[in-house]
GROMACS .gro file of C-alpha atoms in nm:
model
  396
    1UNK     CA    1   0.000   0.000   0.000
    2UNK     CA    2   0.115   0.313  -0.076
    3UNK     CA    3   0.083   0.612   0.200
    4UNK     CA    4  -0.178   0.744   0.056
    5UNK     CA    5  -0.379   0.436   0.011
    6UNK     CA    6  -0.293   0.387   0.451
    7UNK     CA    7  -0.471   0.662   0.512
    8UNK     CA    8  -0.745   0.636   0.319
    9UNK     CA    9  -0.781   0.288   0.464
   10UNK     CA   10  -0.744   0.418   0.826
   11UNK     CA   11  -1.023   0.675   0.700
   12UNK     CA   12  -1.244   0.392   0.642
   13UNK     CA   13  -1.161   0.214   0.928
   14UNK     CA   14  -1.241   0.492   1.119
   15UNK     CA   15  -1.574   0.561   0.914
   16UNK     CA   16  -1.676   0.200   1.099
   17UNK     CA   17  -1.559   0.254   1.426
   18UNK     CA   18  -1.771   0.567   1.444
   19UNK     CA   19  -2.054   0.430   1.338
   20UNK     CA   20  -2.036   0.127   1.615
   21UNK     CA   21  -1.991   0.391   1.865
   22UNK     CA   22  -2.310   0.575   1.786
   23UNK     CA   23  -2.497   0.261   1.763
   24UNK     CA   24  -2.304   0.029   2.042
   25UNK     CA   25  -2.118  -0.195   1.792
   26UNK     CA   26  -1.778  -0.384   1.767
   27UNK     CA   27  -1.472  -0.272   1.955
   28UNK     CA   28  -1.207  -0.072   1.730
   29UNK     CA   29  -0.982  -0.362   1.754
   30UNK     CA   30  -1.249  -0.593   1.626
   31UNK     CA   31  -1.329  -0.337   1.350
   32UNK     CA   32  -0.947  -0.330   1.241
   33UNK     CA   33  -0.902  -0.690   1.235
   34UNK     CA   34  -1.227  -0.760   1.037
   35UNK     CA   35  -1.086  -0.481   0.836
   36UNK     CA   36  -0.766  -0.655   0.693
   37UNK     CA   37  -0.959  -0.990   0.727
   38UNK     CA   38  -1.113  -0.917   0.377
   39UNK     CA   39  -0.824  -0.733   0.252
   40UNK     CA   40  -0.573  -1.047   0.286
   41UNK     CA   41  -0.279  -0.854   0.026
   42UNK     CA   42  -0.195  -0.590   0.255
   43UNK     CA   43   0.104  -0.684   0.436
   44UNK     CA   44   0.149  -0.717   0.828
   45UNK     CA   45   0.355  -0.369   0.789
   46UNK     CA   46   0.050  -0.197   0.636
   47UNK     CA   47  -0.158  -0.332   0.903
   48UNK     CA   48   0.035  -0.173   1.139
   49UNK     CA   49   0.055   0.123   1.001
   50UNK     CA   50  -0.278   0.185   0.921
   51UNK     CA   51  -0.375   0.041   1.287
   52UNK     CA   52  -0.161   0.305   1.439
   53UNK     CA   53  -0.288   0.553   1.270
   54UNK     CA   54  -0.632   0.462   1.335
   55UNK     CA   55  -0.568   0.489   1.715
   56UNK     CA   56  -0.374   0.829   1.696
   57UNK     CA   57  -0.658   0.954   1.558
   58UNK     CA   58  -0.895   0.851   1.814
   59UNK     CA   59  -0.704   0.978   2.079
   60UNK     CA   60  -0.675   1.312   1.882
   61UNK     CA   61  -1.031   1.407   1.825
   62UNK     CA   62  -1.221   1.521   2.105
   63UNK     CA   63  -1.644   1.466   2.029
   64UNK     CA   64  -1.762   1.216   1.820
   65UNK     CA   65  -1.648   1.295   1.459
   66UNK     CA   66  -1.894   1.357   1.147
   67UNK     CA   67  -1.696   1.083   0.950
   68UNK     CA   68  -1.356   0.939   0.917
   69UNK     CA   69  -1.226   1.197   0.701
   70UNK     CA   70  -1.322   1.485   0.881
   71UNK     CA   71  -1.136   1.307   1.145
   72UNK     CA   72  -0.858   1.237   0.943
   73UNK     CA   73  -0.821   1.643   0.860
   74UNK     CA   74  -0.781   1.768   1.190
   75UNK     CA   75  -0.581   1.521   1.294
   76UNK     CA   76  -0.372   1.667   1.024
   77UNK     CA   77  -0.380   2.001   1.076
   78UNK     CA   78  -0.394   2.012   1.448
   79UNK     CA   79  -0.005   1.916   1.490
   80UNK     CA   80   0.244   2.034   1.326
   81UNK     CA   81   0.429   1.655   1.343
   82UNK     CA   82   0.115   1.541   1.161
   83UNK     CA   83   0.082   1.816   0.867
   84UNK     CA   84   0.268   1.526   0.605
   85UNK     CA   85  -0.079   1.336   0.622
   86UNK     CA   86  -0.265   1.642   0.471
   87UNK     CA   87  -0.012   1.631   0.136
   88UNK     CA   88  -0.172   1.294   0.108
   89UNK     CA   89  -0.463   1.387   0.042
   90UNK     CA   90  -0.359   1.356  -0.358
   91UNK     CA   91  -0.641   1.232  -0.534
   92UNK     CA   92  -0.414   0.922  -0.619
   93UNK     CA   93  -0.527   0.574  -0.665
   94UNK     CA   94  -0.667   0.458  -0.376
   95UNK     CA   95  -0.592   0.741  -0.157
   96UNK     CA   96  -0.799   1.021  -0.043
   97UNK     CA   97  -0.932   1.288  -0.258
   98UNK     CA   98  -0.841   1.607  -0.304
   99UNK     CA   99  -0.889   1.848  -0.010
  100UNK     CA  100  -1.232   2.116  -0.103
  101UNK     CA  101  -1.221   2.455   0.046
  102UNK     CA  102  -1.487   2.473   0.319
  103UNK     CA  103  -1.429   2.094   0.416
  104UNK     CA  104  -1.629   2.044   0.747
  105UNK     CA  105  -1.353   1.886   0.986
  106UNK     CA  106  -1.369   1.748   1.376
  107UNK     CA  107  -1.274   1.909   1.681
  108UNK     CA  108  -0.961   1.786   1.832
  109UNK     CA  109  -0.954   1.738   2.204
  110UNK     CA  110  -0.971   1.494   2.464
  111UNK     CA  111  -1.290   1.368   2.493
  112UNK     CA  112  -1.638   1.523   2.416
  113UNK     CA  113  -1.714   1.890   2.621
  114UNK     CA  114  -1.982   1.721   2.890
  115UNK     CA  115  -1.750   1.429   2.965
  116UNK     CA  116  -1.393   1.696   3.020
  117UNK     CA  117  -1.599   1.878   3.230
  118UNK     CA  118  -1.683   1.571   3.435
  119UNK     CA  119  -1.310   1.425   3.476
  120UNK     CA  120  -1.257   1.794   3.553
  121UNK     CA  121  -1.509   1.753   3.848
  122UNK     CA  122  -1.338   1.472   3.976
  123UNK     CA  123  -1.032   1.637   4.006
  124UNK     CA  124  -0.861   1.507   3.629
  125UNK     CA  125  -0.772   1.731   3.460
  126UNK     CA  126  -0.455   1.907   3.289
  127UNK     CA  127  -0.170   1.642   3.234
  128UNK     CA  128  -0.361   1.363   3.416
  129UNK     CA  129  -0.630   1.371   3.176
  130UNK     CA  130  -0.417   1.429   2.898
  131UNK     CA  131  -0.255   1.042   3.041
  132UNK     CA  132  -0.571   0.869   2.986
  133UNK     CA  133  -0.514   0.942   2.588
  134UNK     CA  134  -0.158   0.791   2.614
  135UNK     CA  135  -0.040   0.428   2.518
  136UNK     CA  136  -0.068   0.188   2.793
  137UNK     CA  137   0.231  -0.116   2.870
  138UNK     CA  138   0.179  -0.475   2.891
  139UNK     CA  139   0.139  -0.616   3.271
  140UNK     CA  140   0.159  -0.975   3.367
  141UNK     CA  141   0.053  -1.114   3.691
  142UNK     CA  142   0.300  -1.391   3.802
  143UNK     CA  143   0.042  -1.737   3.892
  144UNK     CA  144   0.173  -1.769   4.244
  145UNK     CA  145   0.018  -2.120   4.217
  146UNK     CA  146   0.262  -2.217   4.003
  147UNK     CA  147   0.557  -1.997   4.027
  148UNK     CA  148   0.682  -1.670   4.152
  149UNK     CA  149   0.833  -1.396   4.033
  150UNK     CA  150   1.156  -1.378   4.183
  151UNK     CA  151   1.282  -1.743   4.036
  152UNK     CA  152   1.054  -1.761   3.691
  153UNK     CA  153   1.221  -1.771   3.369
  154UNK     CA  154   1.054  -1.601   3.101
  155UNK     CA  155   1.176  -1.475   2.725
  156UNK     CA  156   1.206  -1.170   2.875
  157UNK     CA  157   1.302  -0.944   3.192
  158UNK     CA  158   1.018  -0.734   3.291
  159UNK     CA  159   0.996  -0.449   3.493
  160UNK     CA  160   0.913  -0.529   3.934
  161UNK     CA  161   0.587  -0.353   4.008
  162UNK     CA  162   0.453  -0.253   4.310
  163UNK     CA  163   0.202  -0.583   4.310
  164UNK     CA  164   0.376  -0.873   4.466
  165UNK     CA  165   0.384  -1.067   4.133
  166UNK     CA  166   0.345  -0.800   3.890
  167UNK     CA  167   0.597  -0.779   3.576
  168UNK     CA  168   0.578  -0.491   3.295
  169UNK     CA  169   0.673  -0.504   2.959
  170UNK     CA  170   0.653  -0.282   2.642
  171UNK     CA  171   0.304  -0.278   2.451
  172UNK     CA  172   0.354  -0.498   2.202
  173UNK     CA  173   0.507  -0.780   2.388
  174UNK     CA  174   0.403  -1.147   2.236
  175UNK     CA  175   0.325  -1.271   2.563
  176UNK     CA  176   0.006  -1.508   2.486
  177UNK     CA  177   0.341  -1.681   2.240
  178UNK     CA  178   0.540  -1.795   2.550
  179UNK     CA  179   0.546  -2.124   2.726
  180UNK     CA  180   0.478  -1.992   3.059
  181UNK     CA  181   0.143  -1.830   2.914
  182UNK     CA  182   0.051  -2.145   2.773
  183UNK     CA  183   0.096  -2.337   3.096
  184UNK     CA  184  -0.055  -2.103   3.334
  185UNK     CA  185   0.232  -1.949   3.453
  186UNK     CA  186   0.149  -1.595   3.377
  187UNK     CA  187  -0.122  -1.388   3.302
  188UNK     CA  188  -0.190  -1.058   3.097
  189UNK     CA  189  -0.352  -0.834   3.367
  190UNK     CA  190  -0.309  -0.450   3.417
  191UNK     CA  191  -0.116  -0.369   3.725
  192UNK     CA  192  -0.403  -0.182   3.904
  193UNK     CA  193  -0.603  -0.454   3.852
  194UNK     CA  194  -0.364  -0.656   4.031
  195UNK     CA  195  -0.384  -0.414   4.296
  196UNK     CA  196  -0.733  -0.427   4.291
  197UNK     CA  197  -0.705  -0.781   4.373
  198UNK     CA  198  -0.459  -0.664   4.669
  199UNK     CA  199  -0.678  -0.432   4.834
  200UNK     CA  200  -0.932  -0.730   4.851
  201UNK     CA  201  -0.685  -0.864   5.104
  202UNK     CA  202  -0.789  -1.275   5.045
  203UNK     CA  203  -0.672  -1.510   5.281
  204UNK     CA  204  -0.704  -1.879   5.292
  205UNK     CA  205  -0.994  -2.089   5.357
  206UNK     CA  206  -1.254  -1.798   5.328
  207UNK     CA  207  -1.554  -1.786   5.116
  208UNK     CA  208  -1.556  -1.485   4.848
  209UNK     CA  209  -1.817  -1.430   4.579
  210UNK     CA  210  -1.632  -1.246   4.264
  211UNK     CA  211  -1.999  -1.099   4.172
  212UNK     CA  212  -1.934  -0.940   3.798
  213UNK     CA  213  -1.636  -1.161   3.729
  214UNK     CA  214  -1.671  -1.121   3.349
  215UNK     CA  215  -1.405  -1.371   3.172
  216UNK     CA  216  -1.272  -1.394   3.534
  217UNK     CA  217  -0.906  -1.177   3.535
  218UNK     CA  218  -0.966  -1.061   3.904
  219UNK     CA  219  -1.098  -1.441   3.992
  220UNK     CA  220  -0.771  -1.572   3.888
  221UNK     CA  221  -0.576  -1.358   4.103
  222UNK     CA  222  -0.794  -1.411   4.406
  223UNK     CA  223  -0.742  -1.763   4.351
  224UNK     CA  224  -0.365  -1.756   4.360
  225UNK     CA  225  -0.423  -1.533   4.692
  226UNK     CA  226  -0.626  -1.773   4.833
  227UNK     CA  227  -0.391  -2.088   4.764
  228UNK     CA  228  -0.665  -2.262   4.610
  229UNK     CA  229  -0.814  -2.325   4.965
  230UNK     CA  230  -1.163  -2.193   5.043
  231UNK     CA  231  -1.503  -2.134   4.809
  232UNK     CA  232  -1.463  -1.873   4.569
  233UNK     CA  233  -1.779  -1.802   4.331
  234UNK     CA  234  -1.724  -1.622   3.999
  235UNK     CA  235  -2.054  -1.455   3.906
  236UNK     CA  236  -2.147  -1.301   3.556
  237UNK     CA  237  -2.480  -1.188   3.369
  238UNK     CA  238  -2.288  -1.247   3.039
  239UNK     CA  239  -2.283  -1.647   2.949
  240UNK     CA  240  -2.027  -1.546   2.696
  241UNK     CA  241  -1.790  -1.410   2.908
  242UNK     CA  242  -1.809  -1.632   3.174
  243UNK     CA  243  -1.756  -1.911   2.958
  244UNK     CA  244  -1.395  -1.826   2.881
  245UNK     CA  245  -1.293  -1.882   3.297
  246UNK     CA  246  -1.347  -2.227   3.285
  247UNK     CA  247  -1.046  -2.299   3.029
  248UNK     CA  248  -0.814  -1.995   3.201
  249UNK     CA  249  -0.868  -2.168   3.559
  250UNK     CA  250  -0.790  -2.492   3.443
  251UNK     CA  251  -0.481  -2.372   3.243
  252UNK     CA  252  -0.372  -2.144   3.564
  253UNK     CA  253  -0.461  -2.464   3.800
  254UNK     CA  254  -0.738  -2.267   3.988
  255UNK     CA  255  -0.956  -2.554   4.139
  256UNK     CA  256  -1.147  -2.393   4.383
  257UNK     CA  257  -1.330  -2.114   4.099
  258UNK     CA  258  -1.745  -2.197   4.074
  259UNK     CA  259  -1.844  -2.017   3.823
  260UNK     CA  260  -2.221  -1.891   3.834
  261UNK     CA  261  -2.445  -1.761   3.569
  262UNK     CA  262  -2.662  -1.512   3.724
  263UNK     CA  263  -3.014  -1.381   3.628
  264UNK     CA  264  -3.018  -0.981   3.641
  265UNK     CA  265  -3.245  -0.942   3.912
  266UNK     CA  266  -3.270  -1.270   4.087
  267UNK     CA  267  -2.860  -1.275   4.220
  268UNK     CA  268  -2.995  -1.351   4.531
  269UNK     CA  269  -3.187  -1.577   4.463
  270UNK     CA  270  -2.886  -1.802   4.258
  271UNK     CA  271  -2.648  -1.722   4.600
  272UNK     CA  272  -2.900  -1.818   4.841
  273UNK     CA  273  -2.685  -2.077   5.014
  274UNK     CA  274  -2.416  -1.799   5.050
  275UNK     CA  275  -2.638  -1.544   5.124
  276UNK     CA  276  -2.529  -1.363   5.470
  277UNK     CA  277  -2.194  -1.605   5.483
  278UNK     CA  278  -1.904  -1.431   5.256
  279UNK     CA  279  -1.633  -1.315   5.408
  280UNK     CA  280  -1.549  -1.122   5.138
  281UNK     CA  281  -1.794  -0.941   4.816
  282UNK     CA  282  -1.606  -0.815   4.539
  283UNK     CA  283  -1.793  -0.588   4.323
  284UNK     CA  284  -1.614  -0.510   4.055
  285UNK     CA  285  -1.902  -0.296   3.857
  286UNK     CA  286  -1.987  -0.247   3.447
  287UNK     CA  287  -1.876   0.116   3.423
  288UNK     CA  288  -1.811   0.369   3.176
  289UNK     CA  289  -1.408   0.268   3.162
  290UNK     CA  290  -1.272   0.608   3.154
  291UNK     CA  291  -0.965   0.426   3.364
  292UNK     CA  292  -0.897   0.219   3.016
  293UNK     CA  293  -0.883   0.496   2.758
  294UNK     CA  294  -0.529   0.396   2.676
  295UNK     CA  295  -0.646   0.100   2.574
  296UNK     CA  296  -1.006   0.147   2.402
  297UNK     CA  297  -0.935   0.493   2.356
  298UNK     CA  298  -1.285   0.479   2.142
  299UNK     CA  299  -1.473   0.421   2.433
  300UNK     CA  300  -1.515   0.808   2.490
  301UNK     CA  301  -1.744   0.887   2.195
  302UNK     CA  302  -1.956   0.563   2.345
  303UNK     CA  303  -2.029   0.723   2.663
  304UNK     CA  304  -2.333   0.937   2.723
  305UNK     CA  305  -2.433   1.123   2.997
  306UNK     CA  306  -2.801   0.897   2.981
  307UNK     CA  307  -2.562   0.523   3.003
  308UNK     CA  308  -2.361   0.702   3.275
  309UNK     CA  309  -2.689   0.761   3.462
  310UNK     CA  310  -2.769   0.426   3.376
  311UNK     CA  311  -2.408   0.261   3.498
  312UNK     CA  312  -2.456   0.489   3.825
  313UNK     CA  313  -2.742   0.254   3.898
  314UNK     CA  314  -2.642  -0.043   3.840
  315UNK     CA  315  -2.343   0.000   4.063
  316UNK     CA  316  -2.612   0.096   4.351
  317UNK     CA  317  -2.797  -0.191   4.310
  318UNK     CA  318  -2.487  -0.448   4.280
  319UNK     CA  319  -2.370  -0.281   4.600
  320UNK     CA  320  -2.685  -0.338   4.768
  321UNK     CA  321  -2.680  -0.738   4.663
  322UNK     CA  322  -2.353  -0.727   4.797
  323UNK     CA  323  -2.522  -0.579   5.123
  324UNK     CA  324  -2.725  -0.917   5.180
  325UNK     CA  325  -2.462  -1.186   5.080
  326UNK     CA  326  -2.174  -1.035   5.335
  327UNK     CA  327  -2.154  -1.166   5.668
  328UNK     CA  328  -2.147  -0.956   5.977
  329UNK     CA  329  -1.792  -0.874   6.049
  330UNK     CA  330  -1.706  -0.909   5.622
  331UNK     CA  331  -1.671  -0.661   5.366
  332UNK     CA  332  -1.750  -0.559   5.061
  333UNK     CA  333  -1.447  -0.426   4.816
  334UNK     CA  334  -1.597  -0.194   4.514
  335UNK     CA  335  -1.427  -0.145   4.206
  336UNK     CA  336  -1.476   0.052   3.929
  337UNK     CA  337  -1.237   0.111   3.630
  338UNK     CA  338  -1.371   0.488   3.615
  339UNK     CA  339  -1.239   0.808   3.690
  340UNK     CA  340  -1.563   0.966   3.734
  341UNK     CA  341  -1.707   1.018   4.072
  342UNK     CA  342  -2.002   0.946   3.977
  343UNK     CA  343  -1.880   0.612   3.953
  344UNK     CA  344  -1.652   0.604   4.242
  345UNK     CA  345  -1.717   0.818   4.574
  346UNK     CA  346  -2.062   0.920   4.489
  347UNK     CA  347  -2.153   0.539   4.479
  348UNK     CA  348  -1.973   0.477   4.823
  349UNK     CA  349  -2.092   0.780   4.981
  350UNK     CA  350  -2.444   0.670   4.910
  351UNK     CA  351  -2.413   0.301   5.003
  352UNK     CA  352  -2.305   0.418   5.318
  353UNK     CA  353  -2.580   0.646   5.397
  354UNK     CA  354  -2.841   0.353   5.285
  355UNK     CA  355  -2.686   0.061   5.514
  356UNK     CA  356  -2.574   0.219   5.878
  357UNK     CA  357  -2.431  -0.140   5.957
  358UNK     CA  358  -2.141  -0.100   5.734
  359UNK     CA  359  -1.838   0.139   5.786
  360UNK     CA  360  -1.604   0.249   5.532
  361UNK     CA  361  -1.222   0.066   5.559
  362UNK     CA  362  -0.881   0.152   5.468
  363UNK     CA  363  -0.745   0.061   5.141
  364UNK     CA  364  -0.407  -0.053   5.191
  365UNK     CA  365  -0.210  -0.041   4.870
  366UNK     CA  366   0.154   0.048   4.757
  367UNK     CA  367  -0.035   0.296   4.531
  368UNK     CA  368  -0.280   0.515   4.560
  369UNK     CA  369  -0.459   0.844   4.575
  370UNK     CA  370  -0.704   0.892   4.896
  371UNK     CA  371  -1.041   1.005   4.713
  372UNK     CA  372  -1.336   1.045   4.988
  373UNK     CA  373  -1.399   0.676   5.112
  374UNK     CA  374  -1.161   0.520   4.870
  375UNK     CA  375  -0.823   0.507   4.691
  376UNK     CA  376  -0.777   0.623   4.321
  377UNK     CA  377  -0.518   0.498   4.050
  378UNK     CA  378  -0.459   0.656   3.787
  379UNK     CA  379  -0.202   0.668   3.444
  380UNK     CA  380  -0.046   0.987   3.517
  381UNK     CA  381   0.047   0.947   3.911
  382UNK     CA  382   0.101   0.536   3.934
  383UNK     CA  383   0.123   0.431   3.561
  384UNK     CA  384  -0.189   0.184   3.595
  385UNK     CA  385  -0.507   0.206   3.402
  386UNK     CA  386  -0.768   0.413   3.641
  387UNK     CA  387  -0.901   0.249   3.944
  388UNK     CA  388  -1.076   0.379   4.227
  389UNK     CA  389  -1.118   0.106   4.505
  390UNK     CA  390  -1.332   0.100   4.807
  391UNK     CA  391  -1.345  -0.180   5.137
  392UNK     CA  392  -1.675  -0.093   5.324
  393UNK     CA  393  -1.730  -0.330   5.628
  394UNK     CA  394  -2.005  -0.516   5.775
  395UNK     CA  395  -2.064  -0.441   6.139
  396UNK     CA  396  -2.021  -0.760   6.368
   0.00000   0.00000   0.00000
């Protein structure tokens, strides 16, 4: 492909991925891979280069763009490092045509007005916020079950985190190609998640219900924490999801995991036999991911303020099943990979003022920012995706 023809594939690439984030489709990575998948003679150094370009893009434009080449211009024109893709616009053989006086372009930025002026609210703002549009590294969680990180051999050194058996690596790293992936040794998992898992503070023969486990990341590591002793239930709404733990717990040797397809509405009614018995609730809530921008940098022109209304309720409502499966003397640990406090201290705060039996906890991590009743990571200040973390305790 010549340059020209990149970009004006990257312009229709980015034609789809705006129209799945209007209408809630396929991830960008999806988009780009079902992209190429149909266009088999471009080579794996156009892919990359149009891929790349895609995602700088993305993280250039502020609200949702018009169309991919509106996108395309300002991204142009708003650098001066990026002025060479506006001499591309030739009119050549399958690259872009011509640029017409008048041409309607996007507005750069970082994310639509309504959602800056929300990060802005929650205290992100200036080179924080400006971190969330950055490129994010490859962590690896070390499978204490199986080894640890001070004697493992892998392809690679990686960077010590703060996480006991964290490991970082450059973006890019083939990790899911290494024997020690493929026998359970390691696994891909951003290092404030892994400090999510932390702040849980697992032992040993407890019971702990991961409640929106999803493909079951943060199961895994509680797991390993728990030495495979105890009754760990991995909870989903999404069948899909939840089907991929089964095959990552046997590969990482996690016995104990019982995974649970629940019925929105009726969570209670599935846990029943736990109900009023965990030790430990993990409520690791759908959000808006703001905290993951570096990696679905796309997901800002999905966001609305209605879904973040709807998102703020859902996280009450999880916290409230939580409320009824804890034992007295347990606790409930909230997570949300949001920035937003509407997703974060707001939900505490409010928990706490509907249930007087439970108090709010410390949040013991390496990392952290306080933020009200919880701890906040972040890109800028810890290098993690953002986190904010809460540990609210039952009364005994």
């Amino acid at each position: 492909m010549t340059p020209a023809a990149r970009v004006q594939a990257a312009i229709e690439v980015l034609d789809a991925v705006i129209e799945a984030a209007k209408g809630e489709g396929a991830p960008a990575d999806r988009i780009v891979a079902e992209y190429f998948r149909a266009r088999r003679y471009a080579g794996s150094k156009d892919r990359r280069a149009v891929r790349e370009l895609v995602y700088s893009v993305i993280r250039a434009i502020g609200p949702v763009p018009g169309n991919g080449r509106d996108a395309m211009l300002a991204f142009g024109r708003a650098e001066p490092a990026n002025h060479h893709v506006l001499d591309l616009f030739d009119g050549s053989p399958h690259g872009p045509a011509p640029i017409e006086a008048g041409a309607i372009e996007a507005k750069p930025g970082l994310a639509p007005d309504w959602l800056v002026a929300a990060l802005a609210r929650s205290g992100v703002r200036g080179e924080a916020a400006q971190a969330l549009m950055g490129r994010a590294p490859l962590d690896v969680r070390v499978n204490s079950l199986k080894a640890d990180r001070g004697a493992i051999d892998l392809p690679e050194p990686g960077e010590h985190l703060a996480a006991p058996q964290g490991l970082r690596f450059s973006p890019g790293t083939r990790v899911e190609e290494w024997d020690a992936y493929r026998e359970g040794l390691v696994e891909v998992q951003d290092h404030g998640s892994q400090l999510a898992c932390l702040a849980a503070g697992v032992r040993p023969g407890e019971t702990v219900i991961d409640l929106c486990a999803g493909a079951g990341g943060k199961s895994l590591a509680l797991a390993a924490a728990m030495e495979n002793s105890g009754r760990l239930i991995a909870c989903d709404t999404d069948k899909r999801r939840l089907g991929n733990l089964a095959p990552r717990a046997g590969r990482a040797g996690a016995g104990l995991i019982e995974p649970l397809l629940l019925d929105p509405g009726r969570e209670i009614e599935a846990l029943a036999d736990v109900a009023g018995k965990a030790d430990l609730v993990l409520v690791d809530a759908p959000c808006s991911g703001t905290g993951t921008w570096r990696r679905k940098p796309e997901a800002k022109w999905r966001l609305t303020p209605r879904a973040l209304e709807k998102y703020a309720a859902l996280q009450d409502r999880l916290l409230d099943v939580a409320a009824q499966l804890v034992r007295p003397g347990g606790r409930i640990v909230f997570v949300t990979c949001s920035l937003l406090d509407e997703e974060g201290s707001k939900r505490i705060d409010g928990f706490l003022a509907r249930h007087e039996g439970f108090e709010p906890r410390a949040v013991n991590l390496p990392l952290g920012t306080p933020r009200a009743e919880g701890t906040r990571l972040d890109p800028f200040h810890h290098g993690t995706d953002g986190f904010f973390v809460a540990n609210c305790g039952s009364a005994c």
